[in-house]
């Protein structure tokens, strides 16, 4: 599963830790936290100047560059980078253990959403074009039924993408956003990235539409990030 920000940030953390260890082994810096903070601060500032990493992580690098000198006696940037790298490794291992078939991943995600109070169903194209399912007091998530034929014998998508829809009962904007992210987080947990989020309303009911692409990759577009990233 590809997440460009997570991959770039973990690579950044890894490189920072390697550079720090080399500096220590070569005795360029003292082996203490303050020296490590200052070294990583200078390293981050140089990484930004030389554009060593994608621009998506520049804000984090700028924060490291600032904190390493400003609060060198308080912060522990080495620990922060270690946590980022360790969490990425754990997430990579978790993703590799997920089912390879996209249709199975969707089934598992729908099952968990069902336990969270969602009604997960397969709908028809005309249901959405006519305004979506009429809310029944439940949180609804559905895949167009015709899309079931878009999976090959290995459970992978054979076409460009499929749509996943959310239809919520009447609720405020804040709660609607929280419910949307609950669905996004659950899909992500089961190895499904979503793209091109669209929003709409049917009366007082919020509706959302997402795209799911083969191999979790859509050309020239980043996936919607889960709330925990």
PDB file of C-alpha atoms in Angstrom, residues 12-223:
ATOM      1  CA  UNK A  12      13.731  11.234   5.890  1.00  0.00           C
ATOM      2  CA  UNK A  13      13.827   9.890   9.462  1.00  0.00           C
ATOM      3  CA  UNK A  14      16.006   6.943   8.414  1.00  0.00           C
ATOM      4  CA  UNK A  15      18.519   9.203   6.651  1.00  0.00           C
ATOM      5  CA  UNK A  16      18.663  11.532   9.637  1.00  0.00           C
ATOM      6  CA  UNK A  17      19.386   8.657  12.015  1.00  0.00           C
ATOM      7  CA  UNK A  18      22.077   7.238   9.711  1.00  0.00           C
ATOM      8  CA  UNK A  19      23.742  10.650   9.410  1.00  0.00           C
ATOM      9  CA  UNK A  20      23.671  11.045  13.199  1.00  0.00           C
ATOM     10  CA  UNK A  21      25.240   7.627  13.793  1.00  0.00           C
ATOM     11  CA  UNK A  22      27.987   8.323  11.255  1.00  0.00           C
ATOM     12  CA  UNK A  23      28.751  11.650  12.925  1.00  0.00           C
ATOM     13  CA  UNK A  24      29.027   9.916  16.292  1.00  0.00           C
ATOM     14  CA  UNK A  25      31.178   7.066  15.006  1.00  0.00           C
ATOM     15  CA  UNK A  26      33.524   9.527  13.313  1.00  0.00           C
ATOM     16  CA  UNK A  27      33.564  11.577  16.537  1.00  0.00           C
ATOM     17  CA  UNK A  28      32.339  14.700  14.757  1.00  0.00           C
ATOM     18  CA  UNK A  29      29.931  15.316  17.637  1.00  0.00           C
ATOM     19  CA  UNK A  30      29.719  14.348  21.291  1.00  0.00           C
ATOM     20  CA  UNK A  31      27.526  11.420  22.270  1.00  0.00           C
ATOM     21  CA  UNK A  32      24.818  13.331  24.114  1.00  0.00           C
ATOM     22  CA  UNK A  33      21.294  14.551  23.446  1.00  0.00           C
ATOM     23  CA  UNK A  34      22.116  18.247  23.045  1.00  0.00           C
ATOM     24  CA  UNK A  35      24.782  17.532  20.428  1.00  0.00           C
ATOM     25  CA  UNK A  36      22.394  15.198  18.626  1.00  0.00           C
ATOM     26  CA  UNK A  37      19.674  17.854  18.566  1.00  0.00           C
ATOM     27  CA  UNK A  38      22.010  20.483  17.150  1.00  0.00           C
ATOM     28  CA  UNK A  39      23.422  18.101  14.562  1.00  0.00           C
ATOM     29  CA  UNK A  40      19.962  17.044  13.372  1.00  0.00           C
ATOM     30  CA  UNK A  41      18.904  20.678  13.257  1.00  0.00           C
ATOM     31  CA  UNK A  42      21.811  21.534  10.944  1.00  0.00           C
ATOM     32  CA  UNK A  43      21.189  18.380   8.911  1.00  0.00           C
ATOM     33  CA  UNK A  44      17.517  19.264   8.428  1.00  0.00           C
ATOM     34  CA  UNK A  45      18.347  22.835   7.405  1.00  0.00           C
ATOM     35  CA  UNK A  46      20.828  21.567   4.816  1.00  0.00           C
ATOM     36  CA  UNK A  47      18.361  18.935   3.587  1.00  0.00           C
ATOM     37  CA  UNK A  48      15.810  21.669   2.859  1.00  0.00           C
ATOM     38  CA  UNK A  49      18.372  23.902   1.143  1.00  0.00           C
ATOM     39  CA  UNK A  50      19.567  21.067  -1.104  1.00  0.00           C
ATOM     40  CA  UNK A  51      16.044  19.647  -1.625  1.00  0.00           C
ATOM     41  CA  UNK A  52      17.153  16.161  -0.628  1.00  0.00           C
ATOM     42  CA  UNK A  53      13.591  15.048   0.091  1.00  0.00           C
ATOM     43  CA  UNK A  54      10.144  15.681  -1.425  1.00  0.00           C
ATOM     44  CA  UNK A  55       8.606  19.056  -0.608  1.00  0.00           C
ATOM     45  CA  UNK A  56       5.771  17.296   1.230  1.00  0.00           C
ATOM     46  CA  UNK A  57       8.078  16.794   4.261  1.00  0.00           C
ATOM     47  CA  UNK A  58       9.648  20.276   4.240  1.00  0.00           C
ATOM     48  CA  UNK A  59       7.374  21.513   7.077  1.00  0.00           C
ATOM     49  CA  UNK A  60       8.594  18.678   9.320  1.00  0.00           C
ATOM     50  CA  UNK A  61      12.209  19.332   8.354  1.00  0.00           C
ATOM     51  CA  UNK A  62      11.733  23.023   9.121  1.00  0.00           C
ATOM     52  CA  UNK A  63      10.379  22.088  12.549  1.00  0.00           C
ATOM     53  CA  UNK A  64      13.412  19.875  13.215  1.00  0.00           C
ATOM     54  CA  UNK A  65      15.737  22.650  12.072  1.00  0.00           C
ATOM     55  CA  UNK A  66      14.096  25.077  14.487  1.00  0.00           C
ATOM     56  CA  UNK A  67      13.673  22.844  17.523  1.00  0.00           C
ATOM     57  CA  UNK A  68      17.164  21.371  17.421  1.00  0.00           C
ATOM     58  CA  UNK A  69      18.802  24.680  18.302  1.00  0.00           C
ATOM     59  CA  UNK A  70      16.004  26.597  19.976  1.00  0.00           C
ATOM     60  CA  UNK A  71      15.299  23.876  22.556  1.00  0.00           C
ATOM     61  CA  UNK A  72      18.388  21.715  22.299  1.00  0.00           C
ATOM     62  CA  UNK A  73      18.437  20.967  26.024  1.00  0.00           C
ATOM     63  CA  UNK A  74      14.775  19.940  26.134  1.00  0.00           C
ATOM     64  CA  UNK A  75      13.923  18.147  22.890  1.00  0.00           C
ATOM     65  CA  UNK A  76      14.949  14.677  21.819  1.00  0.00           C
ATOM     66  CA  UNK A  77      14.920  14.725  18.028  1.00  0.00           C
ATOM     67  CA  UNK A  78      16.699  11.389  17.784  1.00  0.00           C
ATOM     68  CA  UNK A  79      13.863   9.743  19.695  1.00  0.00           C
ATOM     69  CA  UNK A  80      11.293  11.470  17.480  1.00  0.00           C
ATOM     70  CA  UNK A  81      12.945  10.204  14.292  1.00  0.00           C
ATOM     71  CA  UNK A  82      13.312   6.729  15.786  1.00  0.00           C
ATOM     72  CA  UNK A  83       9.577   6.618  16.550  1.00  0.00           C
ATOM     73  CA  UNK A  84       8.733   7.689  12.990  1.00  0.00           C
ATOM     74  CA  UNK A  85      10.992   5.027  11.496  1.00  0.00           C
ATOM     75  CA  UNK A  86       9.813   2.277  13.857  1.00  0.00           C
ATOM     76  CA  UNK A  87       6.133   3.039  13.264  1.00  0.00           C
ATOM     77  CA  UNK A  88       6.664   2.968   9.502  1.00  0.00           C
ATOM     78  CA  UNK A  89       8.411  -0.421   9.734  1.00  0.00           C
ATOM     79  CA  UNK A  90       5.575  -1.797  11.867  1.00  0.00           C
ATOM     80  CA  UNK A  91       2.977  -0.415   9.441  1.00  0.00           C
ATOM     81  CA  UNK A  92       4.837  -1.904   6.470  1.00  0.00           C
ATOM     82  CA  UNK A  93       4.841  -5.304   8.172  1.00  0.00           C
ATOM     83  CA  UNK A  94       1.125  -5.004   8.955  1.00  0.00           C
ATOM     84  CA  UNK A  95       0.238  -4.072   5.383  1.00  0.00           C
ATOM     85  CA  UNK A  96       2.259  -6.971   4.007  1.00  0.00           C
ATOM     86  CA  UNK A  97       0.163  -9.336   6.141  1.00  0.00           C
ATOM     87  CA  UNK A  98      -3.139  -8.088   4.656  1.00  0.00           C
ATOM     88  CA  UNK A  99      -5.016 -10.154   2.050  1.00  0.00           C
ATOM     89  CA  UNK A 100      -3.726  -9.504  -1.460  1.00  0.00           C
ATOM     90  CA  UNK A 101      -7.227  -9.498  -2.975  1.00  0.00           C
ATOM     91  CA  UNK A 102      -8.858  -6.057  -3.035  1.00  0.00           C
ATOM     92  CA  UNK A 103     -12.373  -7.509  -2.880  1.00  0.00           C
ATOM     93  CA  UNK A 104     -11.462  -9.389   0.313  1.00  0.00           C
ATOM     94  CA  UNK A 105     -10.039  -6.210   1.815  1.00  0.00           C
ATOM     95  CA  UNK A 106     -13.303  -4.409   1.057  1.00  0.00           C
ATOM     96  CA  UNK A 107     -15.306  -7.244   2.621  1.00  0.00           C
ATOM     97  CA  UNK A 108     -13.187  -7.097   5.783  1.00  0.00           C
ATOM     98  CA  UNK A 109     -13.481  -3.304   5.970  1.00  0.00           C
ATOM     99  CA  UNK A 110     -17.248  -3.504   5.532  1.00  0.00           C
ATOM    100  CA  UNK A 111     -17.469  -6.116   8.271  1.00  0.00           C
ATOM    101  CA  UNK A 112     -15.629  -3.871  10.726  1.00  0.00           C
ATOM    102  CA  UNK A 113     -17.703  -0.851   9.724  1.00  0.00           C
ATOM    103  CA  UNK A 114     -20.789  -2.961  10.410  1.00  0.00           C
ATOM    104  CA  UNK A 115     -19.552  -3.494  13.962  1.00  0.00           C
ATOM    105  CA  UNK A 116     -19.221   0.306  14.267  1.00  0.00           C
ATOM    106  CA  UNK A 117     -22.856   0.900  13.362  1.00  0.00           C
ATOM    107  CA  UNK A 118     -22.550   1.258   9.605  1.00  0.00           C
ATOM    108  CA  UNK A 119     -24.822  -0.484   7.117  1.00  0.00           C
ATOM    109  CA  UNK A 120     -22.493  -1.756   4.396  1.00  0.00           C
ATOM    110  CA  UNK A 121     -24.319  -2.770   1.217  1.00  0.00           C
ATOM    111  CA  UNK A 122     -23.921  -3.149  -2.535  1.00  0.00           C
ATOM    112  CA  UNK A 123     -26.100  -0.675  -4.455  1.00  0.00           C
ATOM    113  CA  UNK A 124     -27.045   0.084  -8.037  1.00  0.00           C
ATOM    114  CA  UNK A 125     -25.864   2.981 -10.145  1.00  0.00           C
ATOM    115  CA  UNK A 126     -29.356   4.415 -10.451  1.00  0.00           C
ATOM    116  CA  UNK A 127     -29.653   4.519  -6.654  1.00  0.00           C
ATOM    117  CA  UNK A 128     -26.909   7.132  -6.544  1.00  0.00           C
ATOM    118  CA  UNK A 129     -27.923   9.029  -9.685  1.00  0.00           C
ATOM    119  CA  UNK A 130     -31.403   9.528  -8.221  1.00  0.00           C
ATOM    120  CA  UNK A 131     -30.041  11.026  -5.015  1.00  0.00           C
ATOM    121  CA  UNK A 132     -28.571   8.080  -3.187  1.00  0.00           C
ATOM    122  CA  UNK A 133     -30.123   5.783  -0.642  1.00  0.00           C
ATOM    123  CA  UNK A 134     -32.692   7.380   1.600  1.00  0.00           C
ATOM    124  CA  UNK A 135     -31.078   7.454   5.058  1.00  0.00           C
ATOM    125  CA  UNK A 136     -32.662   4.999   7.435  1.00  0.00           C
ATOM    126  CA  UNK A 137     -31.175   6.279  10.662  1.00  0.00           C
ATOM    127  CA  UNK A 138     -27.968   4.400   9.917  1.00  0.00           C
ATOM    128  CA  UNK A 139     -24.591   5.324   8.504  1.00  0.00           C
ATOM    129  CA  UNK A 140     -24.548   3.797   5.023  1.00  0.00           C
ATOM    130  CA  UNK A 141     -21.553   2.799   2.932  1.00  0.00           C
ATOM    131  CA  UNK A 142     -21.980   1.031  -0.375  1.00  0.00           C
ATOM    132  CA  UNK A 143     -20.242  -0.054  -3.558  1.00  0.00           C
ATOM    133  CA  UNK A 144     -22.021  -0.008  -6.904  1.00  0.00           C
ATOM    134  CA  UNK A 145     -23.212  -3.580  -7.454  1.00  0.00           C
ATOM    135  CA  UNK A 146     -22.087  -3.592 -11.078  1.00  0.00           C
ATOM    136  CA  UNK A 147     -18.556  -3.149  -9.803  1.00  0.00           C
ATOM    137  CA  UNK A 148     -18.576  -6.659  -8.357  1.00  0.00           C
ATOM    138  CA  UNK A 149     -17.889  -7.879 -11.893  1.00  0.00           C
ATOM    139  CA  UNK A 150     -14.819  -5.643 -12.127  1.00  0.00           C
ATOM    140  CA  UNK A 151     -12.757  -7.973  -9.928  1.00  0.00           C
ATOM    141  CA  UNK A 152     -10.833 -10.741 -11.689  1.00  0.00           C
ATOM    142  CA  UNK A 153     -10.346 -14.282 -10.429  1.00  0.00           C
ATOM    143  CA  UNK A 154      -7.510 -13.033  -8.205  1.00  0.00           C
ATOM    144  CA  UNK A 155      -9.727 -10.438  -6.539  1.00  0.00           C
ATOM    145  CA  UNK A 156      -7.983  -7.495  -8.210  1.00  0.00           C
ATOM    146  CA  UNK A 157      -9.603  -4.611 -10.068  1.00  0.00           C
ATOM    147  CA  UNK A 158      -9.676  -5.069 -13.828  1.00  0.00           C
ATOM    148  CA  UNK A 159     -10.858  -1.537 -14.665  1.00  0.00           C
ATOM    149  CA  UNK A 160      -9.431   1.868 -13.745  1.00  0.00           C
ATOM    150  CA  UNK A 161     -11.341   2.352 -10.496  1.00  0.00           C
ATOM    151  CA  UNK A 162     -14.537   1.785  -8.563  1.00  0.00           C
ATOM    152  CA  UNK A 163     -16.657   4.127  -6.464  1.00  0.00           C
ATOM    153  CA  UNK A 164     -17.411   3.861  -2.766  1.00  0.00           C
ATOM    154  CA  UNK A 165     -20.252   6.022  -1.445  1.00  0.00           C
ATOM    155  CA  UNK A 166     -21.193   7.196   2.037  1.00  0.00           C
ATOM    156  CA  UNK A 167     -24.744   8.313   2.825  1.00  0.00           C
ATOM    157  CA  UNK A 168     -25.297   9.694   6.322  1.00  0.00           C
ATOM    158  CA  UNK A 169     -28.475  10.467   8.258  1.00  0.00           C
ATOM    159  CA  UNK A 170     -29.173  14.157   9.019  1.00  0.00           C
ATOM    160  CA  UNK A 171     -26.264  15.485  11.048  1.00  0.00           C
ATOM    161  CA  UNK A 172     -24.102  18.567  11.538  1.00  0.00           C
ATOM    162  CA  UNK A 173     -21.049  19.301   9.425  1.00  0.00           C
ATOM    163  CA  UNK A 174     -18.599  18.463  12.214  1.00  0.00           C
ATOM    164  CA  UNK A 175     -20.171  15.082  12.968  1.00  0.00           C
ATOM    165  CA  UNK A 176     -20.424  14.321   9.245  1.00  0.00           C
ATOM    166  CA  UNK A 177     -16.696  14.945   8.863  1.00  0.00           C
ATOM    167  CA  UNK A 178     -15.932  12.697  11.836  1.00  0.00           C
ATOM    168  CA  UNK A 179     -18.078   9.906  10.388  1.00  0.00           C
ATOM    169  CA  UNK A 180     -16.437  10.304   7.000  1.00  0.00           C
ATOM    170  CA  UNK A 181     -12.988   9.939   8.560  1.00  0.00           C
ATOM    171  CA  UNK A 182     -14.147   6.905  10.550  1.00  0.00           C
ATOM    172  CA  UNK A 183     -14.917   5.227   7.227  1.00  0.00           C
ATOM    173  CA  UNK A 184     -11.671   6.467   5.653  1.00  0.00           C
ATOM    174  CA  UNK A 185      -9.603   5.218   8.610  1.00  0.00           C
ATOM    175  CA  UNK A 186     -11.282   1.804   8.536  1.00  0.00           C
ATOM    176  CA  UNK A 187     -10.738   1.420   4.796  1.00  0.00           C
ATOM    177  CA  UNK A 188      -7.105   2.440   5.253  1.00  0.00           C
ATOM    178  CA  UNK A 189      -6.663  -0.035   8.099  1.00  0.00           C
ATOM    179  CA  UNK A 190      -7.707  -2.828   5.747  1.00  0.00           C
ATOM    180  CA  UNK A 191      -5.392  -1.748   2.955  1.00  0.00           C
ATOM    181  CA  UNK A 192      -7.670   0.475   0.857  1.00  0.00           C
ATOM    182  CA  UNK A 193      -6.593   3.974  -0.142  1.00  0.00           C
ATOM    183  CA  UNK A 194      -9.205   6.376  -1.473  1.00  0.00           C
ATOM    184  CA  UNK A 195      -8.884   9.172  -4.012  1.00  0.00           C
ATOM    185  CA  UNK A 196     -10.818  12.143  -5.406  1.00  0.00           C
ATOM    186  CA  UNK A 197     -13.217  12.675  -2.481  1.00  0.00           C
ATOM    187  CA  UNK A 198     -16.415  14.470  -3.456  1.00  0.00           C
ATOM    188  CA  UNK A 199     -19.135  15.759  -1.165  1.00  0.00           C
ATOM    189  CA  UNK A 200     -22.803  16.492  -1.601  1.00  0.00           C
ATOM    190  CA  UNK A 201     -26.102  16.800   0.218  1.00  0.00           C
ATOM    191  CA  UNK A 202     -29.514  15.232  -0.267  1.00  0.00           C
ATOM    192  CA  UNK A 203     -31.734  17.416   1.878  1.00  0.00           C
ATOM    193  CA  UNK A 204     -30.044  17.476   5.282  1.00  0.00           C
ATOM    194  CA  UNK A 205     -28.114  14.271   4.605  1.00  0.00           C
ATOM    195  CA  UNK A 206     -24.413  14.393   3.817  1.00  0.00           C
ATOM    196  CA  UNK A 207     -23.110  12.205   1.000  1.00  0.00           C
ATOM    197  CA  UNK A 208     -19.525  11.410   0.028  1.00  0.00           C
ATOM    198  CA  UNK A 209     -18.060   9.677  -3.004  1.00  0.00           C
ATOM    199  CA  UNK A 210     -14.553   8.191  -3.250  1.00  0.00           C
ATOM    200  CA  UNK A 211     -12.512   6.374  -5.866  1.00  0.00           C
ATOM    201  CA  UNK A 212     -10.576   3.143  -5.228  1.00  0.00           C
ATOM    202  CA  UNK A 213      -7.852   2.401  -7.777  1.00  0.00           C
ATOM    203  CA  UNK A 214      -5.945  -0.772  -8.691  1.00  0.00           C
ATOM    204  CA  UNK A 215      -2.861  -1.306  -6.524  1.00  0.00           C
ATOM    205  CA  UNK A 216      -3.908   1.763  -4.493  1.00  0.00           C
ATOM    206  CA  UNK A 217      -2.352   4.115  -7.040  1.00  0.00           C
ATOM    207  CA  UNK A 218      -4.007   6.859  -9.078  1.00  0.00           C
ATOM    208  CA  UNK A 219      -1.858   8.683 -11.646  1.00  0.00           C
ATOM    209  CA  UNK A 220      -0.783  12.150 -10.538  1.00  0.00           C
ATOM    210  CA  UNK A 221      -2.845  12.197  -7.346  1.00  0.00           C
ATOM    211  CA  UNK A 222      -2.175  11.575  -3.672  1.00  0.00           C
ATOM    212  CA  UNK A 223      -4.543   9.449  -1.628  1.00  0.00           C
TER     213      UNK A 223
END
